[in-house]
PDB file of C-alpha atoms and ligand atoms in Angstrom:
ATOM      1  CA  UNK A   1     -71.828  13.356   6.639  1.00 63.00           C
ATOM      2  CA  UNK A   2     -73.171  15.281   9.461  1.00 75.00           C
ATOM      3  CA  UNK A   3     -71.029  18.501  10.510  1.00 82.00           C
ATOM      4  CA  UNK A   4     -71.452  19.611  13.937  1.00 86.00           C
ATOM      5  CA  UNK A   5     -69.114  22.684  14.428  1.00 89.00           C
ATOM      6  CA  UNK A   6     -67.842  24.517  17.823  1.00 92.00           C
ATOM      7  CA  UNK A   7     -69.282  27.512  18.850  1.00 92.00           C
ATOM      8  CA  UNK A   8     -66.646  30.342  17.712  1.00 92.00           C
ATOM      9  CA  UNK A   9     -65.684  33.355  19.547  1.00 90.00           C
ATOM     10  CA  UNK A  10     -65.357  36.508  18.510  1.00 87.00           C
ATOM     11  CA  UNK A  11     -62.194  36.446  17.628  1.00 89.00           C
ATOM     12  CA  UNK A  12     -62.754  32.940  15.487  1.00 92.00           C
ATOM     13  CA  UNK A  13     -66.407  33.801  14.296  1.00 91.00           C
ATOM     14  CA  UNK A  14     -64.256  36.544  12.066  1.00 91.00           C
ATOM     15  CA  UNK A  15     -63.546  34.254   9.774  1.00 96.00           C
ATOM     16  CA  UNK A  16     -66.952  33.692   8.227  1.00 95.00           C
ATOM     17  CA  UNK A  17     -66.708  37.646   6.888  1.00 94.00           C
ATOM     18  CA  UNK A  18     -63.296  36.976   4.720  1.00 96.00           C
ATOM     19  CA  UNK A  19     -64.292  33.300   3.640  1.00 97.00           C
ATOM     20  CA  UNK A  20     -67.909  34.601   2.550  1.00 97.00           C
ATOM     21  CA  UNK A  21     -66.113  37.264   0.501  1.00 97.00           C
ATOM     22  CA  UNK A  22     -64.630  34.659  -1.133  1.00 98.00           C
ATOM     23  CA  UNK A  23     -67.493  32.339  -1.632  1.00 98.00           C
ATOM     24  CA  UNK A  24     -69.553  35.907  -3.050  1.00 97.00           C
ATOM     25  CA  UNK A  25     -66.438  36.334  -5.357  1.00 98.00           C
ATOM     26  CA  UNK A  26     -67.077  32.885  -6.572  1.00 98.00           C
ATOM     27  CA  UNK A  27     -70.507  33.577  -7.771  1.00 97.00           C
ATOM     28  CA  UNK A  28     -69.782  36.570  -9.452  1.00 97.00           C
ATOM     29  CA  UNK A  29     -69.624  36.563 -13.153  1.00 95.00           C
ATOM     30  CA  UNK A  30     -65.442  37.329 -13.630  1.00 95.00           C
ATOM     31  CA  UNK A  31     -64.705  35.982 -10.565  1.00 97.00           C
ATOM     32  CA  UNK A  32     -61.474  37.832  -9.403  1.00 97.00           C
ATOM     33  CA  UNK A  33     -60.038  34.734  -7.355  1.00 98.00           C
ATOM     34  CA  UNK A  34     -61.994  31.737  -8.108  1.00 97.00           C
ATOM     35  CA  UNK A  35     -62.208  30.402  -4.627  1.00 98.00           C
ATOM     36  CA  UNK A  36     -64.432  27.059  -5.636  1.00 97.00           C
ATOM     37  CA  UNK A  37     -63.777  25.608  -1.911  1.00 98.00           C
ATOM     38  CA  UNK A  38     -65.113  28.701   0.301  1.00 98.00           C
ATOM     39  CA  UNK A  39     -67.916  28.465  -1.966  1.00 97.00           C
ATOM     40  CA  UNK A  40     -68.532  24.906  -0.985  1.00 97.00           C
ATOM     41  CA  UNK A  41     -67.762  25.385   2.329  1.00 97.00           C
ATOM     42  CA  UNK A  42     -70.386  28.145   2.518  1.00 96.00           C
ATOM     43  CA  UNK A  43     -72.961  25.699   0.822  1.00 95.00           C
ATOM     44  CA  UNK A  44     -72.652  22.727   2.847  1.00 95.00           C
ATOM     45  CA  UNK A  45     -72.845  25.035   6.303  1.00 93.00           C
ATOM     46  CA  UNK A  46     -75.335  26.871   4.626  1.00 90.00           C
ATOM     47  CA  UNK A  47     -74.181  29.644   6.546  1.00 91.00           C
ATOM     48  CA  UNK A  48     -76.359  32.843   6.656  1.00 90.00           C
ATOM     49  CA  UNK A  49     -73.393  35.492   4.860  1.00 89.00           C
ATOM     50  CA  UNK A  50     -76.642  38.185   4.416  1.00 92.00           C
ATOM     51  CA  UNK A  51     -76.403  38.717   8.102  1.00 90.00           C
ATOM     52  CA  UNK A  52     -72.439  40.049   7.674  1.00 90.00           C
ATOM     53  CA  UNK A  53     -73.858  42.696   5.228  1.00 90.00           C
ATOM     54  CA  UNK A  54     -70.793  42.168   2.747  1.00 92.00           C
ATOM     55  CA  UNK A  55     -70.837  45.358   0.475  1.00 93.00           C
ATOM     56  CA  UNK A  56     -70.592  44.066  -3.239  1.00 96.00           C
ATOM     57  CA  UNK A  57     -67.122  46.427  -3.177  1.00 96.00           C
ATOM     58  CA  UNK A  58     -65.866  44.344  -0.069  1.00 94.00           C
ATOM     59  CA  UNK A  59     -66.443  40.903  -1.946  1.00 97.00           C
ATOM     60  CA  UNK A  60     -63.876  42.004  -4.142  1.00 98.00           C
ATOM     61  CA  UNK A  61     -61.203  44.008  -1.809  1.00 97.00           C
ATOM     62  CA  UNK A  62     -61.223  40.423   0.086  1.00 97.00           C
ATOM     63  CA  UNK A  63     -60.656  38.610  -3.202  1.00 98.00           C
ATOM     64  CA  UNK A  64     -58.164  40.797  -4.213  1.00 98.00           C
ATOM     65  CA  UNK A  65     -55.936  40.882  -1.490  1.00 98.00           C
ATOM     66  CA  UNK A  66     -56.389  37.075  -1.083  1.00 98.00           C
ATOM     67  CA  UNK A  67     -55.119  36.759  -4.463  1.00 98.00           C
ATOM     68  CA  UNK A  68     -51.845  39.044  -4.158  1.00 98.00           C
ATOM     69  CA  UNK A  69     -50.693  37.004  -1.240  1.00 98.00           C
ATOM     70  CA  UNK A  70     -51.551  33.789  -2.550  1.00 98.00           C
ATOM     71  CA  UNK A  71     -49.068  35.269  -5.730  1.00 98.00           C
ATOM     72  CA  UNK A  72     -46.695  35.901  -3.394  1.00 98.00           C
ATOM     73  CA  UNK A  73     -47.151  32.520  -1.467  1.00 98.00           C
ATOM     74  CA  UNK A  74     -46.703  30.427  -4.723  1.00 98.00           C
ATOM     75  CA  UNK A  75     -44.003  32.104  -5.592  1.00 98.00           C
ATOM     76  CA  UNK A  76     -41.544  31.812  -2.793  1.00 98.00           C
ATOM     77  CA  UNK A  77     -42.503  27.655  -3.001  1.00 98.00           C
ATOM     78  CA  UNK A  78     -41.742  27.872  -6.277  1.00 98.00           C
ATOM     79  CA  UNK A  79     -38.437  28.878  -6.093  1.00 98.00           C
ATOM     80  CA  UNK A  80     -37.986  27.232  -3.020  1.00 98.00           C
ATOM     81  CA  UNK A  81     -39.360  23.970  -3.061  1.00 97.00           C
ATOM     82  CA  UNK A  82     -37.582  22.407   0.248  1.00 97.00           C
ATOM     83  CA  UNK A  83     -39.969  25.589   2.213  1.00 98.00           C
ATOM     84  CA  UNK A  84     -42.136  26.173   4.988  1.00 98.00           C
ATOM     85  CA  UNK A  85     -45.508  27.579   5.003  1.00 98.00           C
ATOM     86  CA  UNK A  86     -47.396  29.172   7.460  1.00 98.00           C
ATOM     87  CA  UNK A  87     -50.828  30.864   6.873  1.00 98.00           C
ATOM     88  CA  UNK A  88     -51.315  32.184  10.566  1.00 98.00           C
ATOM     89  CA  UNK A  89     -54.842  32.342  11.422  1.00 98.00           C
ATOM     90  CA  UNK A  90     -55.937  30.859   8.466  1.00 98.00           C
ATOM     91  CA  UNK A  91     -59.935  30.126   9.302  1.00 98.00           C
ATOM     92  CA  UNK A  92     -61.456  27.806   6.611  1.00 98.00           C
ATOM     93  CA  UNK A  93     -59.545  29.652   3.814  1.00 98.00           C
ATOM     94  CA  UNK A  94     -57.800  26.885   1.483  1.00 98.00           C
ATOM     95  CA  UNK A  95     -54.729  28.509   0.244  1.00 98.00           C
ATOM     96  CA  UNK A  96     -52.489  25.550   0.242  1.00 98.00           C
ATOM     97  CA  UNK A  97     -55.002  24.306  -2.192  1.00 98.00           C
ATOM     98  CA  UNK A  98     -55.558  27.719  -4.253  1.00 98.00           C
ATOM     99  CA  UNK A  99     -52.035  27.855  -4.811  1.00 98.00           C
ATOM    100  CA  UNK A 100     -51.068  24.052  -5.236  1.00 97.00           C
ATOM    101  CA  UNK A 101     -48.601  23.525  -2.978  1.00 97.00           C
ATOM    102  CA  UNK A 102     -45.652  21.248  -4.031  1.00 96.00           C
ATOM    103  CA  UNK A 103     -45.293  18.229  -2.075  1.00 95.00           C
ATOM    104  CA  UNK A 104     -42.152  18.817  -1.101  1.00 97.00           C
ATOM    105  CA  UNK A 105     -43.222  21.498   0.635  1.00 98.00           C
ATOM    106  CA  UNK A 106     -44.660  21.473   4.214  1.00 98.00           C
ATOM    107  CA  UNK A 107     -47.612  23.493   4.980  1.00 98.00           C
ATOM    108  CA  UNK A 108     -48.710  24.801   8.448  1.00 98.00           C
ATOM    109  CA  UNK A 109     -52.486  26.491   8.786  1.00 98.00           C
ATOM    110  CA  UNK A 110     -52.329  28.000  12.184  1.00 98.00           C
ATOM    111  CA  UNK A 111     -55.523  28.835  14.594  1.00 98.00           C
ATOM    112  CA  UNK A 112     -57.479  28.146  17.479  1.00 98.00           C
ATOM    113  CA  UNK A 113     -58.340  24.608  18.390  1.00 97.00           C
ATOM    114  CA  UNK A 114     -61.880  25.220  17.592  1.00 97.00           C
ATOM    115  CA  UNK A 115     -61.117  26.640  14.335  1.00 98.00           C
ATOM    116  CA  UNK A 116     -58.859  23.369  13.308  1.00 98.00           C
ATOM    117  CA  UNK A 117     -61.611  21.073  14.505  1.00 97.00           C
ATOM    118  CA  UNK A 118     -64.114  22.845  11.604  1.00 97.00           C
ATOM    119  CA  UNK A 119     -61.404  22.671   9.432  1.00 97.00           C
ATOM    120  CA  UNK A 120     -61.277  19.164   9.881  1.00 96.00           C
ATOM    121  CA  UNK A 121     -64.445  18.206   9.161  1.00 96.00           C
ATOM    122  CA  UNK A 122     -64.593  21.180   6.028  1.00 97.00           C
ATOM    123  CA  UNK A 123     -61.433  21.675   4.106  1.00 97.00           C
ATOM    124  CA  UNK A 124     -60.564  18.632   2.220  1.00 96.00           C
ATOM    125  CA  UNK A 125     -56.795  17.423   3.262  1.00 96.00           C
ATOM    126  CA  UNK A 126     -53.702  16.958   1.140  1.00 95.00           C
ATOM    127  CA  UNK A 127     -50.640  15.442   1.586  1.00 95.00           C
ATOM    128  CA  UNK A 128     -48.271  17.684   3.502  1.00 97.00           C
ATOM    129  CA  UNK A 129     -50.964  20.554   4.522  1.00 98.00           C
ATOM    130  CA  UNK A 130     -50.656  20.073   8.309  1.00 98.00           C
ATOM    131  CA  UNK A 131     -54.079  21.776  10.713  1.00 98.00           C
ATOM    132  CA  UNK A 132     -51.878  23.801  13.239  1.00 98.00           C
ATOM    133  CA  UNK A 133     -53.977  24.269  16.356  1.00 98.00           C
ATOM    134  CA  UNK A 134     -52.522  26.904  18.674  1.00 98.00           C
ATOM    135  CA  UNK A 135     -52.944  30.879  20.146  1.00 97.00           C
ATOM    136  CA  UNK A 136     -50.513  32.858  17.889  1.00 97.00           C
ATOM    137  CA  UNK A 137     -49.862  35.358  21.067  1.00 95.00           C
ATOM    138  CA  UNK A 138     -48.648  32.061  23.053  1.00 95.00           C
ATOM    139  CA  UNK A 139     -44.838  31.265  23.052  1.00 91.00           C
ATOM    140  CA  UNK A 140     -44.221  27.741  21.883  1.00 95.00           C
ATOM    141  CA  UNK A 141     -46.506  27.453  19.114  1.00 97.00           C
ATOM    142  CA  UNK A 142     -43.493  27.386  16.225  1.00 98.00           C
ATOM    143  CA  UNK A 143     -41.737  24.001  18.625  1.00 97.00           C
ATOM    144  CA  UNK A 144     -43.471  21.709  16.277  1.00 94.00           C
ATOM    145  CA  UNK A 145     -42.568  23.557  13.191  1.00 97.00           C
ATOM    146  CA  UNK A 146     -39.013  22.660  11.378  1.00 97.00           C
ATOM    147  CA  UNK A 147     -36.458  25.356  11.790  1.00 97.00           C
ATOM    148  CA  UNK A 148     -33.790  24.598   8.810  1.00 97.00           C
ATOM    149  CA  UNK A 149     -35.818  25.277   6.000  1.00 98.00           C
ATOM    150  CA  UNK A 150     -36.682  28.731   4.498  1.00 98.00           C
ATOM    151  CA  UNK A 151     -40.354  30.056   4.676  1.00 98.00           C
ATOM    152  CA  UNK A 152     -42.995  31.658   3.325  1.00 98.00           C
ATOM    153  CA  UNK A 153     -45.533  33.186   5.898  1.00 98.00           C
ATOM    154  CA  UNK A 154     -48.966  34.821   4.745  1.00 98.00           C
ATOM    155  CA  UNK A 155     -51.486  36.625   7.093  1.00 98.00           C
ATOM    156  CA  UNK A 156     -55.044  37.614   5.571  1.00 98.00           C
ATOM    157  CA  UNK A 157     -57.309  39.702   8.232  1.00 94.00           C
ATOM    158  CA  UNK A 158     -54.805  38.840  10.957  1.00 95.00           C
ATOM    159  CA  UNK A 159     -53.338  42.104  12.315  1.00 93.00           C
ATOM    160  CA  UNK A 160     -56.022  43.855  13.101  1.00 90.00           C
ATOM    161  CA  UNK A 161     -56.588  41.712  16.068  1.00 91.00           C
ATOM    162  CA  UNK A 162     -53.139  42.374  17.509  1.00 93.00           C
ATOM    163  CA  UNK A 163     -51.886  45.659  19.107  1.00 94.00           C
ATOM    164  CA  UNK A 164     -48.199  45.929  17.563  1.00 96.00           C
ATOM    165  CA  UNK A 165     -46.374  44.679  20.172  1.00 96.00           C
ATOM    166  CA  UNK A 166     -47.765  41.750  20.303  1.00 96.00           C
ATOM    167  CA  UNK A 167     -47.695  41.590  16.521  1.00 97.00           C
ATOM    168  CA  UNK A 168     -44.343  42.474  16.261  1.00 97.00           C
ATOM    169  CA  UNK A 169     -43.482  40.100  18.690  1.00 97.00           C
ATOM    170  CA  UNK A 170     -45.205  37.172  16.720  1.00 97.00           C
ATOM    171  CA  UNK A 171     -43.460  37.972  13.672  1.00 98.00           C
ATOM    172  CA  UNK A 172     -39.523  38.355  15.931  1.00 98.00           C
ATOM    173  CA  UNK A 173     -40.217  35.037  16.953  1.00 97.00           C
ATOM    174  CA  UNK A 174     -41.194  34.068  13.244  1.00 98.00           C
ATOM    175  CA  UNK A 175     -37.533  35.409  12.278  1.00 98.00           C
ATOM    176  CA  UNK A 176     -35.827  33.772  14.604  1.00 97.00           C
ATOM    177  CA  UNK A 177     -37.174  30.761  14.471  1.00 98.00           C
ATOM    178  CA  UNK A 178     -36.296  30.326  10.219  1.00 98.00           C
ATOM    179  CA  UNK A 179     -32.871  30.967   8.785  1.00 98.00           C
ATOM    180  CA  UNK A 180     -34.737  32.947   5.756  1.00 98.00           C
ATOM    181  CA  UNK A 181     -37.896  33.504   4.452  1.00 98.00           C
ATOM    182  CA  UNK A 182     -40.312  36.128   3.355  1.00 98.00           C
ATOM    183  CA  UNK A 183     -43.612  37.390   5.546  1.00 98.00           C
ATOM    184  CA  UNK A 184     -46.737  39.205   3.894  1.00 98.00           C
ATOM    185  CA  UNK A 185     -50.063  40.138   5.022  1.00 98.00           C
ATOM    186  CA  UNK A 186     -52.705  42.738   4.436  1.00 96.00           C
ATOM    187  CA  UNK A 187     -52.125  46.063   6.171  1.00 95.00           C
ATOM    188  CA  UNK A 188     -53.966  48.016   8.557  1.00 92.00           C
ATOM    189  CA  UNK A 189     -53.311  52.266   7.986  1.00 91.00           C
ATOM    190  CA  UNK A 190     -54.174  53.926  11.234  1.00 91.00           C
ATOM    191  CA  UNK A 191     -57.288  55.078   9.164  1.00 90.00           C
ATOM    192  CA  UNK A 192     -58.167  51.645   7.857  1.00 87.00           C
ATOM    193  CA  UNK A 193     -58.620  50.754  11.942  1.00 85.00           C
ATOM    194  CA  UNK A 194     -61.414  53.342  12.149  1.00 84.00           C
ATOM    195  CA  UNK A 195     -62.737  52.445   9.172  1.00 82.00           C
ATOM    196  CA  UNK A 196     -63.133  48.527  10.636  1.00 78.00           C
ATOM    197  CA  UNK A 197     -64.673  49.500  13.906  1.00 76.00           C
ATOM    198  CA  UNK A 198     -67.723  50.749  12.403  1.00 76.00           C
ATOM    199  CA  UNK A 199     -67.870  48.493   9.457  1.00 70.00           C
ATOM    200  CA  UNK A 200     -71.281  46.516   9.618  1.00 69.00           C
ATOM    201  CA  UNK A 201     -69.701  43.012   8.353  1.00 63.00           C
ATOM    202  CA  UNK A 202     -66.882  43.365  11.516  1.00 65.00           C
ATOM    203  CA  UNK A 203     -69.937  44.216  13.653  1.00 66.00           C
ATOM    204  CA  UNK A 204     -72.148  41.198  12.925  1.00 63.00           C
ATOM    205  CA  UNK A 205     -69.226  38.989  13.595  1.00 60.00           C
ATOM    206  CA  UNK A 206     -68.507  41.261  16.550  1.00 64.00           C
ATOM    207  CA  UNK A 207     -64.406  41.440  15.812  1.00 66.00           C
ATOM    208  CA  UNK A 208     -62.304  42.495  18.103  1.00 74.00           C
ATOM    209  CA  UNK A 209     -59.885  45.641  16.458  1.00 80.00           C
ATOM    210  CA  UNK A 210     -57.006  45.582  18.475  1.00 85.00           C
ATOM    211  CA  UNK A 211     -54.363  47.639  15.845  1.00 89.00           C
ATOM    212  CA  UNK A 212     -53.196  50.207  16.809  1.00 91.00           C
ATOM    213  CA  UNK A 213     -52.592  50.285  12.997  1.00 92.00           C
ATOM    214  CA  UNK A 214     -49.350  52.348  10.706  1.00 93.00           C
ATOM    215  CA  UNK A 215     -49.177  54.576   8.040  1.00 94.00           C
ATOM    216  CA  UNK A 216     -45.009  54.063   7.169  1.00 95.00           C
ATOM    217  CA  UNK A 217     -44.831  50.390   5.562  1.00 97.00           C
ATOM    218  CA  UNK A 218     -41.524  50.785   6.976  1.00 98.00           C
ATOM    219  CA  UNK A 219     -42.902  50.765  10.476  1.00 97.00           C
ATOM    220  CA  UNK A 220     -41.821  46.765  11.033  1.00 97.00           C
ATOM    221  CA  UNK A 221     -38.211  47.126   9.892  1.00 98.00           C
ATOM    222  CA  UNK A 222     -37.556  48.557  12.884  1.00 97.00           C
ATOM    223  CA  UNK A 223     -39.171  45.716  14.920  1.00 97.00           C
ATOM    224  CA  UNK A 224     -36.486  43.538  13.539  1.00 97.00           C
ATOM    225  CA  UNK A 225     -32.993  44.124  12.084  1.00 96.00           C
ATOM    226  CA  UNK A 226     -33.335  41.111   9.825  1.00 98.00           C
ATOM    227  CA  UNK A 227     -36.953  42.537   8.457  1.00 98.00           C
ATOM    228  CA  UNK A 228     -36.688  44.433   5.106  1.00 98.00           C
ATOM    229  CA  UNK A 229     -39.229  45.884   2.938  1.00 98.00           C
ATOM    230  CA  UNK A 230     -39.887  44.125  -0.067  1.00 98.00           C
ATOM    231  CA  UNK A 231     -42.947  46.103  -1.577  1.00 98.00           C
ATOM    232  CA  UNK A 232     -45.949  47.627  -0.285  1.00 98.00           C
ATOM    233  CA  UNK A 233     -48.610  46.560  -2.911  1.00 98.00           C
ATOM    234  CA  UNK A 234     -51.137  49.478  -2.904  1.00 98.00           C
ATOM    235  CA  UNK A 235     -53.964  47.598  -4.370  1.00 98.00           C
ATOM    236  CA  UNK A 236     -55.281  50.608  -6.010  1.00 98.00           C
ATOM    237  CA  UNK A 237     -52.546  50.551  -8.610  1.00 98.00           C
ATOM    238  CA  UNK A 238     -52.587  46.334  -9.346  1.00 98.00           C
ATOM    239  CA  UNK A 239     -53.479  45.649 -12.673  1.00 98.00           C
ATOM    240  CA  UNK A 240     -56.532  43.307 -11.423  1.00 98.00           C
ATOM    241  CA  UNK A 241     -59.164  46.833 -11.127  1.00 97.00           C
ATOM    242  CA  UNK A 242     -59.188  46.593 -14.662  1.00 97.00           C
ATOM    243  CA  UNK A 243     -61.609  43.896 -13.899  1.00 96.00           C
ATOM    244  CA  UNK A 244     -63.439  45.709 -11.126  1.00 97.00           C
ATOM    245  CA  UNK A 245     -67.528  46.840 -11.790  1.00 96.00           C
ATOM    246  CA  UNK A 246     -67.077  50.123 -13.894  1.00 97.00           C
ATOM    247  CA  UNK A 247     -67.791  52.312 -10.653  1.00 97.00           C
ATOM    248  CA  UNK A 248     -65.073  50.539  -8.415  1.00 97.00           C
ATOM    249  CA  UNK A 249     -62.951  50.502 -11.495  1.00 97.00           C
ATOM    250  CA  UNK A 250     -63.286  54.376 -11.337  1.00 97.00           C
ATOM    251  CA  UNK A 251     -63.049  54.926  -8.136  1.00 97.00           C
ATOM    252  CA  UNK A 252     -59.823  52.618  -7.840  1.00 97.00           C
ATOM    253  CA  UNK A 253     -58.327  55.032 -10.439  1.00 97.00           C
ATOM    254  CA  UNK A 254     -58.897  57.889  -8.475  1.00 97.00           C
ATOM    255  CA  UNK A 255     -57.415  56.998  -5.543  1.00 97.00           C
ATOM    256  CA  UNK A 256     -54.332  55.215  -7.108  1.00 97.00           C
ATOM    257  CA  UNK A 257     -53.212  58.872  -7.739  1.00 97.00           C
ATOM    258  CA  UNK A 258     -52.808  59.414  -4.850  1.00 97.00           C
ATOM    259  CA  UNK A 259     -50.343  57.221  -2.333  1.00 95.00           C
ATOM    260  CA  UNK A 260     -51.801  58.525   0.941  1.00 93.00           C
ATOM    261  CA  UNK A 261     -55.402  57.969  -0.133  1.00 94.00           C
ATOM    262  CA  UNK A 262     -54.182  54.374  -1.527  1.00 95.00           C
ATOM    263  CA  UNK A 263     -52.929  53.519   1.775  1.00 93.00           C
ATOM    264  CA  UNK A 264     -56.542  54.075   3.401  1.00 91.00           C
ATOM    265  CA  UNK A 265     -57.708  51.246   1.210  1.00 90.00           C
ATOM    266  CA  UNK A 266     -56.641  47.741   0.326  1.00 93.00           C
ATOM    267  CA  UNK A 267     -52.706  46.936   0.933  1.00 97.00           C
ATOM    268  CA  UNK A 268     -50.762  43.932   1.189  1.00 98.00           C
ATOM    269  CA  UNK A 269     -47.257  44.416   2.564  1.00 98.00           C
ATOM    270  CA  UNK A 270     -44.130  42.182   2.222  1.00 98.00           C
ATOM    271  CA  UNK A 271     -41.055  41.838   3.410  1.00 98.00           C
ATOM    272  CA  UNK A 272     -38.152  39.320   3.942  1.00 98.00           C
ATOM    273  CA  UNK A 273     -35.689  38.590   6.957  1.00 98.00           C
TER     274      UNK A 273
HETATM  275  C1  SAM B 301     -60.651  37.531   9.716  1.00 69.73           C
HETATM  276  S1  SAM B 301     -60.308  35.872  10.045  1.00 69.73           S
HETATM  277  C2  SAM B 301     -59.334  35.465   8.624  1.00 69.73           C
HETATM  278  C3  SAM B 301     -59.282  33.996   8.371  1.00 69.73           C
HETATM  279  C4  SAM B 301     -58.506  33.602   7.125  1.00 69.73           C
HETATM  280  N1  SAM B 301     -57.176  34.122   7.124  1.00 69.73           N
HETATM  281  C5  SAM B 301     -59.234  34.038   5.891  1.00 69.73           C
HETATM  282  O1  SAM B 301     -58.692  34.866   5.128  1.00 69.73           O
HETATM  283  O2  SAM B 301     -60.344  33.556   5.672  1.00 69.73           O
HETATM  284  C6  SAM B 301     -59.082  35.914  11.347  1.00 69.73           C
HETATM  285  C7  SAM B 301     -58.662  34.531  11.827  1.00 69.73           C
HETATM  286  O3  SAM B 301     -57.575  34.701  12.747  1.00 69.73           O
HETATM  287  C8  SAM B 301     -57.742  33.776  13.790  1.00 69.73           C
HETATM  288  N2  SAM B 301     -57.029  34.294  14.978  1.00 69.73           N
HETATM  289  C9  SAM B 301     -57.201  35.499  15.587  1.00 69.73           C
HETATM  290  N3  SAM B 301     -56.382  35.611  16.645  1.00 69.73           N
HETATM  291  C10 SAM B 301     -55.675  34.447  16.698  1.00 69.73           C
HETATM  292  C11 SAM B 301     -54.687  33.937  17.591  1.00 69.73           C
HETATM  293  N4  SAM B 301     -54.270  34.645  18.647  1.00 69.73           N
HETATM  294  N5  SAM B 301     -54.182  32.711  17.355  1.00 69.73           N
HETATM  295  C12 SAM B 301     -54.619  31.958  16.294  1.00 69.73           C
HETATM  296  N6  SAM B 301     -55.554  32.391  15.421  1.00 69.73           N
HETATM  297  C13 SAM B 301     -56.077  33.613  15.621  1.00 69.73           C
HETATM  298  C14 SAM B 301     -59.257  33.712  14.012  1.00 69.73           C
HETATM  299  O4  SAM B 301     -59.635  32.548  14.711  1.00 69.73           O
HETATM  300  C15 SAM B 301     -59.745  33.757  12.565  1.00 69.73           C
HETATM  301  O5  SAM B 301     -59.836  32.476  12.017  1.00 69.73           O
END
């Protein structure tokens, strides 16, 4: 089969940095998420990840958090198995697929048009996994969705590429579009944003920071009446680093003393409405 993909922007070329973390996590030796389809995907584009300069420490942060909201993903299906899923900008990753999604579920993988076209032709399909094509920041995108069924939404390496209001408004219209449901995605601290500018792997893709970022995992509760705090999973503290590289492993320690220097790193909030 020949594959002949769009030319990505900057904001949609952003998505080789998080699936090649996953395809580098594949091929190490304890593989943290197993993520046998970026792998393949990687392989048959043989796409050049060298050039993103992935740091051997940020093949695993992007497994990791991959794998906490994929826990939190299967889940909410799991006790609800009539549910919606949305992963919004959701690049090549496969999560429906990682996490085996019930087929009495329906499940949505939302980004741009050109993004959904390489998905197409690169992430097998299944039965109920519907390609979403559509700009998040554009009213209208949810018409096609169901609204009487509760849902799970998961963002990975989204919000850095909105400035909160326009965040916040995505996820208000995410609220009141469902009657209940639960939203997670990997934070951004106001340091983390800094951190991301000059990172060499968001360079080579050339993303686009737009976060303003926040420090309070609060901070969306008050975007929202209906939005409560579930848990702010400081990634430092997970029981996974156990099966980090000794140095990481150390490191990870360290920091998980501390909740401010946590909150620089790796965190995955959620919340329900
Ligand atoms: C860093 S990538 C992460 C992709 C995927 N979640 C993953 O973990 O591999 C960010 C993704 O968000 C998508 N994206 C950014 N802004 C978007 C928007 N306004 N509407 C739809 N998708 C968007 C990009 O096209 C890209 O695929």
């Amino acid at each position: 089969m020949t594959i002949t993909l769009p030319v990505f922007d900057q904001l949609e070329d952003s998505l080789w940095l998080t699936l090649c973390g996953r395809a580098l996590d594949n091929r190490r030796e304890d593989p943290l998420l197993r993520d046998e389809l970026a792998d393949q995907i990687v392989r048959t584009v043989d796409y050049d990840y060298g050039k993103l300069k992935i740091s051997p420490s940020s093949v695993i942060y992007i497994a990791h958090r991959a794998l906490k909201l994929d826990e939190i993903a299967r889940d909410f299906v799991t006790r609800h198995p009539d549910a919606i899923g949305l992963d919004l900008g959701a690049g090549l990753d496969s999560r429906a697929t990682r996490i085996d999604v019930p087929p009495t579920v329906d499940w949505y993988d939302v980004d741009f048009p050109d993004v959904i076209t390489a998905r197409q032709q690169l992430v097998p399909a299944r039965p109920h996994v519907h390609n979403h094509a559509a700009d998040l920041a554009e009213p209208g995108w949810l018409d096609r969705i169901p609204t009487d069924r509760p849902a799970v939404i998961v963002a990975d390496g989204l919000l850095a590429f909105f400035p909160l209001a326009e965040w916040s408004a995505i996820l208000n219209r995410i609220i009141e579009h469902f009657p209940s449901g639960e939203i997670a995605f990997n934070g951004y601290s106001t340091f983390a944003v800094k951190a991301a500018k000059v990172y060499p792997g968001a360079k080579a893709v050339r993303a686009i920071m737009r976060s303003e970022g926040f420090d309070d995992p609060h901070t969306p509760e008050s975007w929202n009446p209906k939005l409560r705090l579930v848990r702010e999973i400081l990634l430092t503290r997970e029981p996974e680093i156990e099966r980090f590289p000794a140095g990481l492993r150390w490191a990870n320690r360290l920091s998980a003393r501390s909740e401010s220097l946590s909150r620089r790193g790796n965190v995955v909030l959620h919340y329900r409405f």
